[in-house]
mmCIF file with all atom_site columns, C-alpha atoms in Angstrom:
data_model
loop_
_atom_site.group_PDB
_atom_site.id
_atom_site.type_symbol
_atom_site.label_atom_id
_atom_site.label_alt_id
_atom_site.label_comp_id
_atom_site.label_asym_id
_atom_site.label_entity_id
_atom_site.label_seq_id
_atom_site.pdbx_PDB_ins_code
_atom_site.Cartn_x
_atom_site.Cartn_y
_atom_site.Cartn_z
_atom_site.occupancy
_atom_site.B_iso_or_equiv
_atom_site.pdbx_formal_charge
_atom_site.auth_seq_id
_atom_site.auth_comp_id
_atom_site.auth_asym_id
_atom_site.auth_atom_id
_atom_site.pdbx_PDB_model_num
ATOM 1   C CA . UNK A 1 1   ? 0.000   0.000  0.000   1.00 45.00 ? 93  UNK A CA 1
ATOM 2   C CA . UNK A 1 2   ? 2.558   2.493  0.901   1.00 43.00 ? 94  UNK A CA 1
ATOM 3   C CA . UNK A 1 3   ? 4.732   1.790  -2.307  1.00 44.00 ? 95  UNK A CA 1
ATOM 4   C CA . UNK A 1 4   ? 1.235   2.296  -4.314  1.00 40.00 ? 96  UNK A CA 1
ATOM 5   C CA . UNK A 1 5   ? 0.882   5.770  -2.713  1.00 35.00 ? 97  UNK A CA 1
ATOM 6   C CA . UNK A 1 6   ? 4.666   6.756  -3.252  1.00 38.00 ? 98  UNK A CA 1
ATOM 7   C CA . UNK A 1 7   ? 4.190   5.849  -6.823  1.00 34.00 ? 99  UNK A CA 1
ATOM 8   C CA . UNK A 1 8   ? 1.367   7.822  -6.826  1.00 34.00 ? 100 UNK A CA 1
ATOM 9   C CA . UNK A 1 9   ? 2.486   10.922 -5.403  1.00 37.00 ? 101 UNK A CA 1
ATOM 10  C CA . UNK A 1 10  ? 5.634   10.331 -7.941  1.00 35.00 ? 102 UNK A CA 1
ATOM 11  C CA . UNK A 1 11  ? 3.224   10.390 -10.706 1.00 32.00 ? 103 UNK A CA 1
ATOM 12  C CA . UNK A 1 12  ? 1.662   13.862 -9.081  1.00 32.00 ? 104 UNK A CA 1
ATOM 13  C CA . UNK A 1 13  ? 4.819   14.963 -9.302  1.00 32.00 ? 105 UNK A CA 1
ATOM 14  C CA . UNK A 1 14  ? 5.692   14.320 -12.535 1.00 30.00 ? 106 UNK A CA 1
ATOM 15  C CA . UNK A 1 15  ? 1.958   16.079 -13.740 1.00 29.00 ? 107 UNK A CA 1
ATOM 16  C CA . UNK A 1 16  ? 2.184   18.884 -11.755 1.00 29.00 ? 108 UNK A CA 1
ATOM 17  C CA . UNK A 1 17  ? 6.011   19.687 -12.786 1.00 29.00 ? 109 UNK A CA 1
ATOM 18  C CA . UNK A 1 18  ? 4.841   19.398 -16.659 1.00 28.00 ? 110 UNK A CA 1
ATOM 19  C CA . UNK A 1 19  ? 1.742   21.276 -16.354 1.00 30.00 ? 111 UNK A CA 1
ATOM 20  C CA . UNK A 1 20  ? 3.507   23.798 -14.216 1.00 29.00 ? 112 UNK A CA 1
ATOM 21  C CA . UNK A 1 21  ? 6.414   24.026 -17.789 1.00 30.00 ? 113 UNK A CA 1
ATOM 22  C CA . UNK A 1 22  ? 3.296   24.124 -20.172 1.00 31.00 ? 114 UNK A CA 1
ATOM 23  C CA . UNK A 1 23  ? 2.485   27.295 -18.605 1.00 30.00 ? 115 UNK A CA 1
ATOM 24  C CA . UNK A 1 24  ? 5.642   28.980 -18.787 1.00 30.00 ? 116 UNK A CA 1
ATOM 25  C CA . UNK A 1 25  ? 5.800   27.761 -22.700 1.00 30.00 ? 117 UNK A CA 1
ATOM 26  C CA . UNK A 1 26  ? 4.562   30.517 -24.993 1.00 35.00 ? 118 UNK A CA 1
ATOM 27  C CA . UNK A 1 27  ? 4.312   29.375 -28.266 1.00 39.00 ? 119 UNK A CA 1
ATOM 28  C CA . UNK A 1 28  ? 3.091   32.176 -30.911 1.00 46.00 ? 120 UNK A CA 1
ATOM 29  C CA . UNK A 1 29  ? 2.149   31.973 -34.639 1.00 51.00 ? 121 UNK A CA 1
ATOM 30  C CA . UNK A 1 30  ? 0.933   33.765 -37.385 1.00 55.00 ? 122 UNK A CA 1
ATOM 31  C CA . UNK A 1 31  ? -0.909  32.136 -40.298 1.00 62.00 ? 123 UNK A CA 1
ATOM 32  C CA . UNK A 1 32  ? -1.557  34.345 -44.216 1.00 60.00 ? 124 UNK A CA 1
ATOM 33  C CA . UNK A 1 33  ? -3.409  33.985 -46.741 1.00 61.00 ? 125 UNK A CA 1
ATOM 34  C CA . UNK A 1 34  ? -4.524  35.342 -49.620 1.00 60.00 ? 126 UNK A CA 1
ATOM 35  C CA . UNK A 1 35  ? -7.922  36.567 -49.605 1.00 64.00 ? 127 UNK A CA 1
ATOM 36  C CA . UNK A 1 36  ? -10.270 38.538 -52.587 1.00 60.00 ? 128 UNK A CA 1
ATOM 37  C CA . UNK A 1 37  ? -11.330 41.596 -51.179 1.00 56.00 ? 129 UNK A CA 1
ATOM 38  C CA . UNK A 1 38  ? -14.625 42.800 -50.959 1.00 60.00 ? 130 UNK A CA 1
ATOM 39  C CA . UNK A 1 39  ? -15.772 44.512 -54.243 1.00 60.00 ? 131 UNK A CA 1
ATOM 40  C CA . UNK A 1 40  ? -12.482 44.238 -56.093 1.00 61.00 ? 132 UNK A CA 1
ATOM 41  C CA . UNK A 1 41  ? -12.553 45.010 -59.603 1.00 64.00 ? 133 UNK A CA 1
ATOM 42  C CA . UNK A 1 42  ? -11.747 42.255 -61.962 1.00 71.00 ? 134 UNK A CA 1
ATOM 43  C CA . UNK A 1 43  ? -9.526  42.101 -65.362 1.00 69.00 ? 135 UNK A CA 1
ATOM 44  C CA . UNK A 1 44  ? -12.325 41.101 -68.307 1.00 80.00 ? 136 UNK A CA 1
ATOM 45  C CA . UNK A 1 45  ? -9.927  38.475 -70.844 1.00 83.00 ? 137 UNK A CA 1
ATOM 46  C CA . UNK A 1 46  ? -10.516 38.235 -73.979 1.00 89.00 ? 138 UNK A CA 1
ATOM 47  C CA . UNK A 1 47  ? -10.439 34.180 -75.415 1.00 91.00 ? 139 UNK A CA 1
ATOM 48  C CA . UNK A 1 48  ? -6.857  34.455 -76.853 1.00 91.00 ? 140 UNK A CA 1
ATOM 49  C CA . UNK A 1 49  ? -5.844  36.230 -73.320 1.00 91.00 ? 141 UNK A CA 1
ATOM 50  C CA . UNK A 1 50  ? -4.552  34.963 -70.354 1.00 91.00 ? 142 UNK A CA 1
ATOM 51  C CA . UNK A 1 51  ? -3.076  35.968 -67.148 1.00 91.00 ? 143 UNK A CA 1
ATOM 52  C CA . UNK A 1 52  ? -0.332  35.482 -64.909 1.00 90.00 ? 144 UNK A CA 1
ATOM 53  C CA . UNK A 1 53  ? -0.979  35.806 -61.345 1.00 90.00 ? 145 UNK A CA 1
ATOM 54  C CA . UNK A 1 54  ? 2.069   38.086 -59.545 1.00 93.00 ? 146 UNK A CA 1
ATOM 55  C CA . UNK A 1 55  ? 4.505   35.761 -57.850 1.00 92.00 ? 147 UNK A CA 1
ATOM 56  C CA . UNK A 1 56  ? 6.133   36.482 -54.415 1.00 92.00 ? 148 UNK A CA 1
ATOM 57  C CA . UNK A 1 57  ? 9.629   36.829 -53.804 1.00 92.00 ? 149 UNK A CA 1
ATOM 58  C CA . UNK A 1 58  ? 10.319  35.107 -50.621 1.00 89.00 ? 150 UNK A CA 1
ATOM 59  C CA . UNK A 1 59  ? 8.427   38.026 -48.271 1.00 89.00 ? 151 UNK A CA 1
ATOM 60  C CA . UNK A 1 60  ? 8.339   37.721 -45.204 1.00 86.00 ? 152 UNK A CA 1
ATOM 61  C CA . UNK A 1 61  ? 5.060   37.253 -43.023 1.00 85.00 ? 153 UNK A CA 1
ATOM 62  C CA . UNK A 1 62  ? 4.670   39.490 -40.245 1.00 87.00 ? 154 UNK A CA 1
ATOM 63  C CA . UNK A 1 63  ? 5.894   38.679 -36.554 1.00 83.00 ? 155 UNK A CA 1
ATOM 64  C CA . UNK A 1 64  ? 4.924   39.914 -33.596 1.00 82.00 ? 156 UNK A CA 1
ATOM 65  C CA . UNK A 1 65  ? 6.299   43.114 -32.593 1.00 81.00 ? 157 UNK A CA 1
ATOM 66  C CA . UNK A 1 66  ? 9.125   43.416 -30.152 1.00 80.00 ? 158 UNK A CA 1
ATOM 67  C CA . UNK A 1 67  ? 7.737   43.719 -26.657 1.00 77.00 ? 159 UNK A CA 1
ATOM 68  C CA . UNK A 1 68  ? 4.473   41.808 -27.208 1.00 74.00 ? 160 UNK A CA 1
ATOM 69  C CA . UNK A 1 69  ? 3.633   40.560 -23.905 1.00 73.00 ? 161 UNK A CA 1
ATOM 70  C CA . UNK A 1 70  ? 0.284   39.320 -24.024 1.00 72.00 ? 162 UNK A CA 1
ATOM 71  C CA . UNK A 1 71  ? 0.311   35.202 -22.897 1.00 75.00 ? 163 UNK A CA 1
ATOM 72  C CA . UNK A 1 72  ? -2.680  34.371 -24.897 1.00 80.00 ? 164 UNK A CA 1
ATOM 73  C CA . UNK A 1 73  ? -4.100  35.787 -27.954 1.00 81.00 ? 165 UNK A CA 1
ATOM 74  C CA . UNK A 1 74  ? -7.075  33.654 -29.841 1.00 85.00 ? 166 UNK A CA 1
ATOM 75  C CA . UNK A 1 75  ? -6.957  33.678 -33.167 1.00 86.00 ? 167 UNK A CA 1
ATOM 76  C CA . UNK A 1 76  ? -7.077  37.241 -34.294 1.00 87.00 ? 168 UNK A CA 1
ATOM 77  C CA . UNK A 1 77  ? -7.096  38.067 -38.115 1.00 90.00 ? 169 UNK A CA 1
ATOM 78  C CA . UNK A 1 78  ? -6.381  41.262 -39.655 1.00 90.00 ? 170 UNK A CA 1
ATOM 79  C CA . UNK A 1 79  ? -6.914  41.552 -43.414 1.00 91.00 ? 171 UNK A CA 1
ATOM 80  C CA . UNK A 1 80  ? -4.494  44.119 -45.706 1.00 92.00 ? 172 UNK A CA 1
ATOM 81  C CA . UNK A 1 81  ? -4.940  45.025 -49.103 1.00 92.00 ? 173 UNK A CA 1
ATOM 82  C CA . UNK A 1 82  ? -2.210  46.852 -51.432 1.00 94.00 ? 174 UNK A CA 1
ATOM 83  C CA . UNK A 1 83  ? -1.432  47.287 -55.207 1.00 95.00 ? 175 UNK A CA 1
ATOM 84  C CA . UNK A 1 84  ? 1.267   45.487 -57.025 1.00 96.00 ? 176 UNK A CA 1
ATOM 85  C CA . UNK A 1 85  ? 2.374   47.834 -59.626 1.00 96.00 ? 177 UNK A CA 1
ATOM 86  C CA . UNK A 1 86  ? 3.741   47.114 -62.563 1.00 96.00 ? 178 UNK A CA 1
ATOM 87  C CA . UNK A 1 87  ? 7.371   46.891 -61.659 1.00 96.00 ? 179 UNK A CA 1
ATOM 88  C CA . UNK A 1 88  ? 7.016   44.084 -58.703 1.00 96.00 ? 180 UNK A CA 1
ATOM 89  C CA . UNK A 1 89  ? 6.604   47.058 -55.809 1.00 97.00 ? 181 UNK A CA 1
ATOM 90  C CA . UNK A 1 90  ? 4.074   47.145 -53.298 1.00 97.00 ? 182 UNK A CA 1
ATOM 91  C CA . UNK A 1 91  ? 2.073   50.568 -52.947 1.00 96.00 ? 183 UNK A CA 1
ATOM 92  C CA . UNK A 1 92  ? -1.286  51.940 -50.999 1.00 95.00 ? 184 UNK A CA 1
ATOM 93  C CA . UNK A 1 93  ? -0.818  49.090 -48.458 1.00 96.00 ? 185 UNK A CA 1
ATOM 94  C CA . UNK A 1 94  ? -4.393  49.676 -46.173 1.00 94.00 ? 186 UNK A CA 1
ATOM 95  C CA . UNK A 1 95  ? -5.621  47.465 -43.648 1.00 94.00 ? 187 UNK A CA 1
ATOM 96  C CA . UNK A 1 96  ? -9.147  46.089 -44.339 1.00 91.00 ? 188 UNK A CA 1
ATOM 97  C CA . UNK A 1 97  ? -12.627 46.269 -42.128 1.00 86.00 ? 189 UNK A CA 1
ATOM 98  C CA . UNK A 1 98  ? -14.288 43.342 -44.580 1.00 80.00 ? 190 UNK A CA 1
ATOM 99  C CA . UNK A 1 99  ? -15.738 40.095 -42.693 1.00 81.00 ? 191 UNK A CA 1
ATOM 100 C CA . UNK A 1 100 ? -13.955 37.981 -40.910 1.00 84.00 ? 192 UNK A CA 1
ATOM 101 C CA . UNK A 1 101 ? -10.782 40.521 -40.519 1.00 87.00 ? 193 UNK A CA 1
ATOM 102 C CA . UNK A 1 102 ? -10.998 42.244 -36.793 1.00 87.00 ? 194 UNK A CA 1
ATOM 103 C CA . UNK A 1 103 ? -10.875 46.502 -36.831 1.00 86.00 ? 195 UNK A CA 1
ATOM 104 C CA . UNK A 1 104 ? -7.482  47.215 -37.130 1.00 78.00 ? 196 UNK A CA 1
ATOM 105 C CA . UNK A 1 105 ? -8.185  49.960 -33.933 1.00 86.00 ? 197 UNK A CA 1
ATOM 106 C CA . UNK A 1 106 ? -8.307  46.810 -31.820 1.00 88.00 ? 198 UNK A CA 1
ATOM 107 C CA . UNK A 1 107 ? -4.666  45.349 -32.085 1.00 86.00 ? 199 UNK A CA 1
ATOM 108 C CA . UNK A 1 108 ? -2.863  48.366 -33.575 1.00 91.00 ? 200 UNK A CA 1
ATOM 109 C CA . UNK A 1 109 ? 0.140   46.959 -32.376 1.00 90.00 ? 201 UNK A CA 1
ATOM 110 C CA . UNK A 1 110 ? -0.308  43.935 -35.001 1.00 89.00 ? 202 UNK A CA 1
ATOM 111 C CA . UNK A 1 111 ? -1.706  46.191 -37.979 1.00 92.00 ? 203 UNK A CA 1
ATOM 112 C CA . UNK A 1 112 ? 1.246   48.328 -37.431 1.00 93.00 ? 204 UNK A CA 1
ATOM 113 C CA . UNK A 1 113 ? 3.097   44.831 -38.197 1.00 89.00 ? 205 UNK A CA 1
ATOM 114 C CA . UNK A 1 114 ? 1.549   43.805 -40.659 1.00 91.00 ? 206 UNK A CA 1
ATOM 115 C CA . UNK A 1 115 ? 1.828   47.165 -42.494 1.00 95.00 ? 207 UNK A CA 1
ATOM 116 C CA . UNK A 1 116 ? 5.562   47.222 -41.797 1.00 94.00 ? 208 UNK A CA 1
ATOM 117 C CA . UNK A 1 117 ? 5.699   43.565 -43.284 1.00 92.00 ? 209 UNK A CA 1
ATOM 118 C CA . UNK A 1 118 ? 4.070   43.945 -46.704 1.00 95.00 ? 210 UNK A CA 1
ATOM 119 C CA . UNK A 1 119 ? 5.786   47.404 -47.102 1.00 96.00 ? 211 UNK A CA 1
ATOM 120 C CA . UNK A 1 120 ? 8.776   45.372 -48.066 1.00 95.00 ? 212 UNK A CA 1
ATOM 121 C CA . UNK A 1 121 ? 6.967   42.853 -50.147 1.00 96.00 ? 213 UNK A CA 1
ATOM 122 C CA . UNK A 1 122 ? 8.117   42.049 -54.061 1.00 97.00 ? 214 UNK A CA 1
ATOM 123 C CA . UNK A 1 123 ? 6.365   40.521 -56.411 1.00 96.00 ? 215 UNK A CA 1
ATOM 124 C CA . UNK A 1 124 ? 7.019   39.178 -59.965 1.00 94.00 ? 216 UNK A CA 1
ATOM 125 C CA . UNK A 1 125 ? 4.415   41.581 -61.420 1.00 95.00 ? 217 UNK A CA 1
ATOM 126 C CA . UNK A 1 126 ? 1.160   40.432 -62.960 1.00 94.00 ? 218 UNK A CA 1
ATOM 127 C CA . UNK A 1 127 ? 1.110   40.058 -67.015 1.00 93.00 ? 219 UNK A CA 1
ATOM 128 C CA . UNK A 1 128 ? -1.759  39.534 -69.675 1.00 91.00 ? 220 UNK A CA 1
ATOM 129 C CA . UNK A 1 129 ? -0.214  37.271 -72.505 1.00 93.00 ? 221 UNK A CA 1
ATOM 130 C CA . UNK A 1 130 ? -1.831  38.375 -75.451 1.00 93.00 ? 222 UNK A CA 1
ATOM 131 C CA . UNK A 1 131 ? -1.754  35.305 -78.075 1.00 93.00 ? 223 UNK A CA 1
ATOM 132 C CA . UNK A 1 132 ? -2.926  35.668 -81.615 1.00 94.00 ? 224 UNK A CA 1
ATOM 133 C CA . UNK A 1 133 ? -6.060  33.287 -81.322 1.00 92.00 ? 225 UNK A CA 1
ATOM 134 C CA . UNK A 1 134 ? -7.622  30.789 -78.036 1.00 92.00 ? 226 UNK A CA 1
ATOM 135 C CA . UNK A 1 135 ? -6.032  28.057 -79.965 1.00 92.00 ? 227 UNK A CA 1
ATOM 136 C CA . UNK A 1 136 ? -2.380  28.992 -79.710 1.00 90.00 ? 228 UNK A CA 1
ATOM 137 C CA . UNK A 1 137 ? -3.062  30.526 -76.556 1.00 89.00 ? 229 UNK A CA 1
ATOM 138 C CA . UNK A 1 138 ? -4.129  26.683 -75.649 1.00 89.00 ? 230 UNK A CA 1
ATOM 139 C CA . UNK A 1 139 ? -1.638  25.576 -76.749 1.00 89.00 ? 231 UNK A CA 1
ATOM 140 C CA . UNK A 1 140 ? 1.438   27.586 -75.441 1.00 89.00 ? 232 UNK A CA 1
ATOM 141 C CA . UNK A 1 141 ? 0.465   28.773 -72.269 1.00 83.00 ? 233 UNK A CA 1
ATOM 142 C CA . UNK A 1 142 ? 2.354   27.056 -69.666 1.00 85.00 ? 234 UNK A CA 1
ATOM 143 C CA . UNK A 1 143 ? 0.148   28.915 -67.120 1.00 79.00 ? 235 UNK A CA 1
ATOM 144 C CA . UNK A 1 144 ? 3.222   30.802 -65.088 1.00 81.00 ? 236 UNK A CA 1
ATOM 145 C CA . UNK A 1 145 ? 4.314   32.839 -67.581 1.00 84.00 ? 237 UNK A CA 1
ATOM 146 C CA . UNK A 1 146 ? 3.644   34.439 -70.961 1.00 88.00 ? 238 UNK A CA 1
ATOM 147 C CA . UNK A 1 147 ? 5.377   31.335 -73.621 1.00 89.00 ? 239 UNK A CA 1
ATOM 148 C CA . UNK A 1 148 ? 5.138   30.527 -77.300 1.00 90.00 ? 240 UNK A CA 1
ATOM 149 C CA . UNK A 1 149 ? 4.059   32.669 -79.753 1.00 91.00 ? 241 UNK A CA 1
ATOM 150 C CA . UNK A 1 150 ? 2.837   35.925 -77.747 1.00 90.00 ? 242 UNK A CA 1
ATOM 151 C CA . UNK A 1 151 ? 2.017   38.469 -79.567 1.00 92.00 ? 243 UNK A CA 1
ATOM 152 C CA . UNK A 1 152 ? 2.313   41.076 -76.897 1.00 91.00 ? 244 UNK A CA 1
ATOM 153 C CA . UNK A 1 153 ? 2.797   40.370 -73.007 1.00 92.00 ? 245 UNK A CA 1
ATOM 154 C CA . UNK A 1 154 ? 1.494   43.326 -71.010 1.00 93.00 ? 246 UNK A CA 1
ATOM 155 C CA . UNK A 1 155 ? 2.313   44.219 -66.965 1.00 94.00 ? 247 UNK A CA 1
ATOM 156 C CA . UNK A 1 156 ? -0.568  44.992 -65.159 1.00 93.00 ? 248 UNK A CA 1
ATOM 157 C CA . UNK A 1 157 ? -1.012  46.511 -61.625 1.00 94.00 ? 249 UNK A CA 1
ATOM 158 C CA . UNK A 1 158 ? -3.286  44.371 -59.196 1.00 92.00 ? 250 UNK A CA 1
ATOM 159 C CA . UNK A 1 159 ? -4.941  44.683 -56.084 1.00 91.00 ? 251 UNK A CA 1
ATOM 160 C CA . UNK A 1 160 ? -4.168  41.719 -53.660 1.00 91.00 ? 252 UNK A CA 1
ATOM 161 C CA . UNK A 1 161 ? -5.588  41.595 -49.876 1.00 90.00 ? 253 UNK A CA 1
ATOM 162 C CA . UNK A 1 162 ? -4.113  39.137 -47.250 1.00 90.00 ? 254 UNK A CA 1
ATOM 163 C CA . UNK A 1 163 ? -5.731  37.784 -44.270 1.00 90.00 ? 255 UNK A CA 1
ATOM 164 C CA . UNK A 1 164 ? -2.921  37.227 -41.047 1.00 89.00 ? 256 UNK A CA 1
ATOM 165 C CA . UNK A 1 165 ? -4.670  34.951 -38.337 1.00 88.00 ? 257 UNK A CA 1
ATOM 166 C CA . UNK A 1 166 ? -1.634  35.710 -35.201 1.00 87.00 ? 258 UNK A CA 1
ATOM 167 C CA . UNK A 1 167 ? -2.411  33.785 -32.049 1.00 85.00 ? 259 UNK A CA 1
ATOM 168 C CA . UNK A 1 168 ? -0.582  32.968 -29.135 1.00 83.00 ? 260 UNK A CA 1
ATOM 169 C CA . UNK A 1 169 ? -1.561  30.095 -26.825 1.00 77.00 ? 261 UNK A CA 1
ATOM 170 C CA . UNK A 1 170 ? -0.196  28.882 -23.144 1.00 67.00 ? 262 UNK A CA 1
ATOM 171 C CA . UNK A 1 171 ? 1.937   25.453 -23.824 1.00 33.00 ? 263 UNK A CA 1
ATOM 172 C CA . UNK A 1 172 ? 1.225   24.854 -27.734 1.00 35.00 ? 264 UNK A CA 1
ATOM 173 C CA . UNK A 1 173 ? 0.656   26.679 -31.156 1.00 28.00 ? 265 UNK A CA 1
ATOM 174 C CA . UNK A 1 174 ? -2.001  26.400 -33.103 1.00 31.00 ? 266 UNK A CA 1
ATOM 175 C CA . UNK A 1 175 ? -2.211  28.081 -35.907 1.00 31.00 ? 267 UNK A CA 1
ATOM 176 C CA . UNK A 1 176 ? -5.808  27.931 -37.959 1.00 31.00 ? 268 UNK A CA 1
ATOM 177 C CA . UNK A 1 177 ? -7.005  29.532 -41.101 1.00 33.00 ? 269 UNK A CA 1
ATOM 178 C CA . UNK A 1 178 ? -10.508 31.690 -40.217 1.00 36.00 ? 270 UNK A CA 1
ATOM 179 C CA . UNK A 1 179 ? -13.262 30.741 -42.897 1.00 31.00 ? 271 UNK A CA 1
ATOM 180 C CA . UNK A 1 180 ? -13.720 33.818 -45.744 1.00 37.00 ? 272 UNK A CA 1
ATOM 181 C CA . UNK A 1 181 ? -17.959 34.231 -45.665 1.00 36.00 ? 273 UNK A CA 1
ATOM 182 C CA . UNK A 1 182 ? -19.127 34.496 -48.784 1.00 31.00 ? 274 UNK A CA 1
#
């Protein structure tokens, strides 16, 4: 009986000391995605036309800032939209009010990070491959760039918006995309 009872206070032990170290773990994360913004106007193509989506160039998500010292944070998103002009560069970064993305007056500390973030963003700009007919366009398009017989390949400024879901948890991470309503 007594060695049941020291193996069960040894077992206390041994839950209270690793529940006592899950608390003192913070673990923080910060999910992105791309999202289409509310209302955004759309390119119309034309059947021998197709586009190429601007491609990232290793950017960096945003972090939390320096001196961030709350211990739990559920899933908060904020949602920023900017231009990709025509040369890669990132311009009239805004945070977003659409659904699903929280004011950015409630955590300025993260919109402030998230501005600073996507301020040094590139991007292989967006083109339209112009092809002389849908059939060659078919045909040569290799979908991630303008190839085969273009007959003009034009850069195009676009308007992108990314959601950031940042969260911070006592003993774990988890990280979890919020759901876009439609």
């Amino acid at each position: 009986m007594e060695r049941e009872l020291t193996h069960a206070r040894r077992l206390a032990i041994v839950v209270l000391v690793l529940s006592v170290a899950a608390c003192a773990t913070r673990t923080a994360g910060v999910e992105q995605r791309l999202i289409l913004p509310e209302g955004a106007a759309r390119y119309e193509m034309a059947a021998n036309q197709a586009f190429v989506f601007p491609a990232p160039r290793d950017n960096a998500p945003p972090g939390f800032p320096q001196g961030y010292e709350l211990r739990d944070l559920p899933p908060t998103t904020l949602c920023a939209g900017f231009v990709v002009d025509t040369d890669g560069g990132v311009r009239e970064i805004a945070l977003l009010e659409d659904p699903g993305c929280m004011g950015p007056k409630m955590q300025p500390q993260l919109g402030d990070a998230v501005l600073r973030a996507i301020s040094g963003w590139r991007f292989e700009p967006a083109v339209f491959c112009d092809y002389p007919d849908a059939a060659t366009r078919d045909r040569d398009w290799n979908g991630t760039g303008c190839a085969g017989a273009v007959t003009e390949a034009r850069r195009v400024a676009v308007t992108l918006a990314y959601a950031f879901t940042f969260e911070v948890r006592n003993g774990r991470q988890q990280v979890g995309a919020a759901q876009r309503k439609h």
